[in-house]
XYZ file of N, CA and C in Angstrom:
252
model
N -12.670 15.438 -31.056
C -11.259 15.775 -30.903
C -10.673 15.181 -29.634
N -11.517 15.050 -28.589
C -11.005 14.516 -27.324
C -10.498 13.092 -27.498
N -11.216 12.287 -28.250
C -10.789 10.919 -28.498
C -9.455 10.856 -29.213
N -9.231 11.783 -30.146
C -7.965 11.826 -30.865
C -6.810 12.143 -29.929
N -7.013 13.095 -29.019
C -5.965 13.448 -28.057
C -5.693 12.296 -27.107
N -6.753 11.612 -26.681
C -6.575 10.463 -25.798
C -5.765 9.383 -26.499
N -6.122 9.090 -27.733
C -5.389 8.091 -28.516
C -3.938 8.512 -28.704
N -3.710 9.785 -29.006
C -2.356 10.291 -29.200
C -1.532 10.142 -27.925
N -2.119 10.451 -26.774
C -1.399 10.321 -25.503
C -1.106 8.858 -25.177
N -2.054 7.975 -25.471
C -1.817 6.539 -25.260
C -0.654 6.072 -26.139
N -0.660 6.480 -27.402
C 0.433 6.122 -28.310
C 1.761 6.668 -27.804
N 1.757 7.908 -27.304
C 2.983 8.526 -26.807
C 3.521 7.772 -25.593
N 2.637 7.346 -24.702
C 3.063 6.561 -23.535
C 3.660 5.230 -23.991
N 3.008 4.578 -24.942
C 3.521 3.304 -25.458
C 4.893 3.506 -26.094
N 5.060 4.561 -26.881
C 6.360 4.838 -27.494
C 7.416 5.107 -26.429
N 7.040 5.834 -25.375
C 7.977 6.076 -24.280
C 8.449 4.780 -23.655
N 7.524 3.868 -23.412
C 7.866 2.573 -22.815
C 8.749 1.755 -23.763
N 8.419 1.769 -25.050
C 9.224 1.033 -26.032
C 10.651 1.560 -26.060
N 10.820 2.878 -26.013
C 12.162 3.463 -26.037
C 12.940 3.073 -24.784
N 12.282 3.015 -23.620
C 12.954 2.571 -22.392
C 13.435 1.130 -22.552
N 12.572 0.259 -23.057
C 12.945 -1.151 -23.247
C 14.106 -1.266 -24.235
N 14.026 -0.538 -25.347
C 15.124 -0.561 -26.319
C 16.412 -0.025 -25.705
N 16.298 0.993 -24.863
C 17.466 1.534 -24.174
C 18.134 0.494 -23.297
N 17.329 -0.288 -22.569
C 17.871 -1.372 -21.751
C 18.579 -2.413 -22.613
N 17.957 -2.787 -23.720
C 18.538 -3.808 -24.595
C 19.864 -3.329 -25.176
N 19.876 -2.116 -25.708
C 21.107 -1.566 -26.286
C 22.182 -1.433 -25.215
N 21.807 -0.978 -24.041
C 22.755 -0.836 -22.940
C 23.350 -2.186 -22.554
N 22.515 -3.216 -22.485
C 22.975 -4.559 -22.139
C 23.952 -5.090 -23.193
N 23.634 -4.852 -24.466
C 24.476 -5.355 -25.553
C 25.808 -4.618 -25.616
N 25.801 -3.308 -25.442
C 27.023 -2.517 -25.609
C 27.886 -2.437 -24.359
N 27.353 -2.800 -23.211
C 28.109 -2.676 -21.959
C 29.448 -3.417 -21.990
N 29.525 -4.647 -22.528
C 30.826 -5.332 -22.549
C 31.903 -4.584 -23.343
N 31.508 -3.851 -24.366
C 32.483 -3.140 -25.187
C 32.808 -1.748 -24.667
N 31.844 -1.101 -24.045
C 32.040 0.290 -23.655
C 31.980 0.518 -22.154
N 31.882 -0.537 -21.364
C 31.816 -0.394 -19.916
C 33.122 0.168 -19.365
N 33.013 0.990 -18.348
C 34.194 1.569 -17.715
C 34.060 1.449 -16.210
N 35.186 1.455 -15.552
C 35.188 1.451 -14.091
C 34.966 2.887 -13.623
N 33.822 3.132 -13.026
C 33.490 4.484 -12.580
C 33.977 4.712 -11.161
N 34.286 5.956 -10.821
C 34.688 6.257 -9.446
C 33.519 6.062 -8.477
N 33.815 5.951 -7.211
C 32.809 5.709 -6.180
C 31.708 6.767 -6.197
N 32.054 8.001 -6.511
C 31.068 9.083 -6.508
C 29.966 8.837 -7.547
N 30.250 8.038 -8.570
C 29.275 7.760 -9.627
C 28.493 6.469 -9.391
N 28.772 5.776 -8.291
C 28.194 4.455 -8.053
C 26.669 4.469 -8.058
N 26.079 5.516 -7.539
C 24.621 5.581 -7.406
C 23.993 6.589 -8.365
N 24.626 6.828 -9.495
C 24.150 7.869 -10.408
C 22.755 7.599 -10.934
N 22.353 6.349 -11.050
C 21.043 6.053 -11.629
C 20.038 5.583 -10.583
N 20.294 5.858 -9.309
C 19.348 5.462 -8.263
C 17.986 6.122 -8.444
N 17.951 7.263 -9.074
C 16.689 7.982 -9.294
C 16.090 7.680 -10.668
N 16.597 6.667 -11.332
C 16.084 6.218 -12.636
C 16.126 7.318 -13.701
N 17.196 8.104 -13.677
C 17.304 9.203 -14.642
C 17.379 8.698 -16.081
N 18.096 7.606 -16.331
C 18.174 7.085 -17.694
C 16.784 6.708 -18.196
N 16.021 6.011 -17.360
C 14.697 5.564 -17.755
C 13.750 6.737 -17.976
N 13.816 7.718 -17.101
C 12.964 8.906 -17.243
C 13.298 9.636 -18.537
N 14.590 9.820 -18.797
C 14.996 10.518 -20.017
C 14.606 9.750 -21.271
N 14.803 8.438 -21.276
C 14.415 7.648 -22.443
C 12.909 7.696 -22.664
N 12.136 7.605 -21.578
C 10.678 7.683 -21.704
C 10.266 9.028 -22.297
N 10.842 10.113 -21.775
C 10.482 11.446 -22.273
C 10.883 11.629 -23.732
N 12.004 11.041 -24.139
C 12.401 11.112 -25.548
C 11.335 10.460 -26.429
N 10.878 9.270 -26.055
C 9.844 8.587 -26.836
C 8.520 9.312 -26.801
N 8.119 9.776 -25.615
C 6.834 10.454 -25.428
C 6.795 11.775 -26.191
N 7.772 12.627 -25.936
C 7.809 13.947 -26.578
C 8.089 13.805 -28.074
N 8.940 12.844 -28.426
C 9.221 12.613 -29.845
C 7.970 12.237 -30.613
N 7.155 11.349 -30.044
C 5.919 10.942 -30.723
C 4.959 12.118 -30.854
N 4.788 12.873 -29.773
C 3.908 14.053 -29.839
C 4.421 15.052 -30.867
N 5.725 15.290 -30.850
C 6.313 16.245 -31.786
C 6.133 15.830 -33.232
N 6.372 14.558 -33.524
C 6.186 14.063 -34.889
C 4.737 14.224 -35.331
N 3.805 13.907 -34.435
C 2.384 14.012 -34.786
C 1.974 15.472 -34.988
N 2.347 16.332 -34.065
C 1.945 17.740 -34.149
C 2.595 18.452 -35.332
N 3.783 18.013 -35.732
C 4.465 18.622 -36.876
C 3.981 18.051 -38.207
N 3.127 17.034 -38.154
C 2.614 16.435 -39.381
C 3.554 15.427 -40.017
N 4.603 15.069 -39.313
C 5.586 14.153 -39.884
C 5.062 12.718 -39.959
N 4.194 12.312 -39.043
C 3.605 10.972 -39.117
C 2.730 10.838 -40.359
N 1.939 11.867 -40.643
C 1.083 11.855 -41.828
C 1.930 11.802 -43.093
N 2.981 12.612 -43.139
C 3.866 12.618 -44.297
C 4.496 11.242 -44.478
N 4.978 10.654 -43.378
C 5.635 9.348 -43.473
C 4.653 8.277 -43.939
N 3.438 8.331 -43.434
C 2.453 7.331 -43.835
C 2.125 7.465 -45.327
N 2.166 8.676 -45.833
C 1.871 8.910 -47.243
C 3.054 8.525 -48.136
N 4.279 8.802 -47.676
C 5.459 8.610 -48.520
C 6.356 7.456 -48.078
N 6.181 6.963 -46.880
C 7.086 5.945 -46.343
C 6.672 4.529 -46.686
N 7.481 3.613 -46.273
C 7.276 2.195 -46.573
C 6.169 1.580 -45.721
N 5.998 2.036 -44.476
C 5.089 1.387 -43.523
C 3.647 1.314 -44.022
N 3.169 2.328 -44.676
C 1.764 2.364 -45.114
C 1.611 2.087 -46.606
N 2.654 1.647 -47.265
C 2.587 1.478 -48.720
C 2.064 0.113 -49.143
N 1.806 -0.778 -48.202
C 1.316 -2.105 -48.563
C -0.175 -2.175 -48.543
C-alpha cells in the first residue's frame, strides 16, 4: 500500500505542476483581452506567488480527491482515455 500512496502523491504533484503551467499559458493568452489597469495598492498582489500556490493546490487536491472518490477508476472504465 505504501508504494501506491507514493505513486499517488507523485501523480498529484505532477498534476499540480501541470495546472500551474496551464494557468500561466491561459493567463498569457487572455491578458490582452481582459487586462485592466490596477490601482497602486494591487501592484504587488502576487509577490507571494498566491496564484501559483492556489493553482498547484487545485491540481494536487483535485487529483487526490478524484482518486479517493473512485472517479479515476470510473473514468478509466467508462471514458475515452482507456478505451483503446
